[in-house]
Amino acid sequence: MTRKARIEQALSDALIPMHLEVTDESYMHNVPEGAESHFKVLVVSDSFADEKRIGRHRRVNALLKPELDGGMHALSIHAWTPDEWFEKGGGQAPESPQCMGGAKADA
């Protein structure tokens, strides 16, 4: 099972999301092909109601601790309630900026 599939499974099981996007953004970074090291998550769930953003991020990080401990380097989290998602247009997660770290900063 790929890291992306494991992330999707862990978040789906725990949060029962209305919408879930897991994007492998490793290709945007200076890592070997197939590294599965940088991910962006958009998870829309009623379970985030009455929870501040920091609490939502802590919960997602805790759910994905095995992946973070197992080599995942970076995780961009967009954790919204359905109302917040609809207010933002109900679309995809915001675009991530290009990586400027490592060798790419010297180019």
Tab-separated table of C-alpha atoms in Angstrom:
chain	number	residue	atom	x	y	z
A	1	MET	CA	0.000	0.000	0.000
A	2	THR	CA	1.343	3.437	-0.878
A	3	ARG	CA	1.834	6.151	1.711
A	4	LYS	CA	-0.949	8.149	0.028
A	5	ALA	CA	-3.344	5.208	0.424
A	6	ARG	CA	-2.377	4.766	4.087
A	7	ILE	CA	-2.981	8.487	4.736
A	8	GLU	CA	-6.379	8.304	3.023
A	9	GLN	CA	-7.318	5.218	5.041
A	10	ALA	CA	-6.250	6.668	8.403
A	11	LEU	CA	-8.103	9.954	7.872
A	12	SER	CA	-11.207	8.293	6.424
A	13	ASP	CA	-11.479	5.819	9.290
A	14	ALA	CA	-11.038	8.414	12.043
A	15	LEU	CA	-12.730	11.529	10.659
A	16	ILE	CA	-15.432	10.166	8.323
A	17	PRO	CA	-14.848	13.077	5.948
A	18	MET	CA	-17.394	14.584	3.626
A	19	HIS	CA	-14.487	15.317	1.275
A	20	LEU	CA	-10.871	14.172	1.323
A	21	GLU	CA	-7.965	15.035	-0.964
A	22	VAL	CA	-4.492	13.673	-0.390
A	23	THR	CA	-1.896	15.018	-2.813
A	24	ASP	CA	1.669	13.761	-3.072
A	25	GLU	CA	3.685	16.923	-3.681
A	26	SER	CA	7.086	15.246	-3.468
A	27	TYR	CA	7.735	16.014	-7.149
A	28	MET	CA	7.861	19.725	-6.188
A	29	HIS	CA	10.866	19.148	-3.912
A	30	ASN	CA	14.468	18.079	-4.214
A	31	VAL	CA	13.890	14.428	-3.327
A	32	PRO	CA	14.424	11.169	-5.221
A	33	GLU	CA	11.633	10.080	-7.559
A	34	GLY	CA	9.038	8.031	-5.697
A	35	ALA	CA	10.084	9.424	-2.305
A	36	GLU	CA	6.505	9.981	-1.054
A	37	SER	CA	7.879	12.545	1.392
A	38	HIS	CA	5.732	15.703	0.986
A	39	PHE	CA	1.929	15.666	1.154
A	40	LYS	CA	-0.968	18.086	1.161
A	41	VAL	CA	-4.250	17.107	2.799
A	42	LEU	CA	-7.670	18.695	2.471
A	43	VAL	CA	-10.074	17.017	4.855
A	44	VAL	CA	-13.639	18.270	5.295
A	45	SER	CA	-15.397	16.802	8.308
A	46	ASP	CA	-18.192	17.626	10.726
A	47	SER	CA	-15.864	16.362	13.460
A	48	PHE	CA	-13.960	19.672	13.266
A	49	ALA	CA	-16.939	21.731	14.458
A	50	ASP	CA	-16.134	23.811	17.552
A	51	GLU	CA	-12.428	22.966	17.273
A	52	LYS	CA	-9.775	25.601	16.600
A	53	ARG	CA	-7.353	25.203	13.712
A	54	ILE	CA	-4.461	24.213	15.992
A	55	GLY	CA	-6.553	21.412	17.484
A	56	ARG	CA	-7.535	20.166	14.046
A	57	HIS	CA	-3.911	20.126	12.932
A	58	ARG	CA	-2.815	18.344	16.090
A	59	ARG	CA	-5.466	15.698	15.527
A	60	VAL	CA	-4.455	15.117	11.900
A	61	ASN	CA	-0.780	14.995	12.892
A	62	ALA	CA	-1.569	12.451	15.622
A	63	LEU	CA	-3.515	10.293	13.165
A	64	LEU	CA	-0.585	10.384	10.746
A	65	LYS	CA	2.172	9.946	13.340
A	66	PRO	CA	3.208	6.554	11.935
A	67	GLU	CA	3.806	8.172	8.544
A	68	LEU	CA	5.671	11.139	10.042
A	69	ASP	CA	7.810	8.747	12.083
A	70	GLY	CA	8.316	6.568	9.000
A	71	GLY	CA	9.885	9.066	6.632
A	72	MET	CA	7.201	11.538	5.607
A	73	HIS	CA	9.009	14.863	5.726
A	74	ALA	CA	6.265	17.471	5.277
A	75	LEU	CA	2.514	17.717	5.613
A	76	SER	CA	0.354	20.659	4.574
A	77	ILE	CA	-3.027	20.459	6.327
A	78	HIS	CA	-6.309	22.087	5.339
A	79	ALA	CA	-8.842	20.807	7.898
A	80	TRP	CA	-12.258	22.400	7.411
A	81	THR	CA	-15.861	21.915	8.453
A	82	PRO	CA	-18.371	21.495	5.611
A	83	ASP	CA	-19.577	25.089	6.134
A	84	GLU	CA	-16.008	26.417	5.856
A	85	TRP	CA	-15.418	24.356	2.729
A	86	PHE	CA	-18.607	25.647	1.078
A	87	GLU	CA	-17.681	29.235	2.057
A	88	LYS	CA	-14.385	28.702	0.202
A	89	GLY	CA	-16.246	27.509	-2.895
A	90	GLY	CA	-16.297	23.768	-2.196
A	91	GLY	CA	-13.330	23.144	-4.451
A	92	GLN	CA	-9.846	21.834	-4.155
A	93	ALA	CA	-7.201	22.678	-1.588
A	94	PRO	CA	-5.230	25.880	-2.199
A	95	GLU	CA	-2.200	25.606	-4.473
A	96	SER	CA	1.089	25.049	-2.712
A	97	PRO	CA	4.053	27.317	-3.444
A	98	GLN	CA	7.068	25.899	-5.234
A	99	CYS	CA	9.806	24.650	-2.938
A	100	MET	CA	12.735	27.040	-2.582
A	101	GLY	CA	14.792	24.858	-0.263
A	102	GLY	CA	17.784	22.661	-0.890
A	103	ALA	CA	19.347	22.661	-4.342
A	104	LYS	CA	16.391	24.518	-5.877
A	105	ALA	CA	17.302	27.683	-3.936
A	106	ASP	CA	20.756	27.637	-5.545
A	107	ALA	CA	19.449	27.210	-9.107
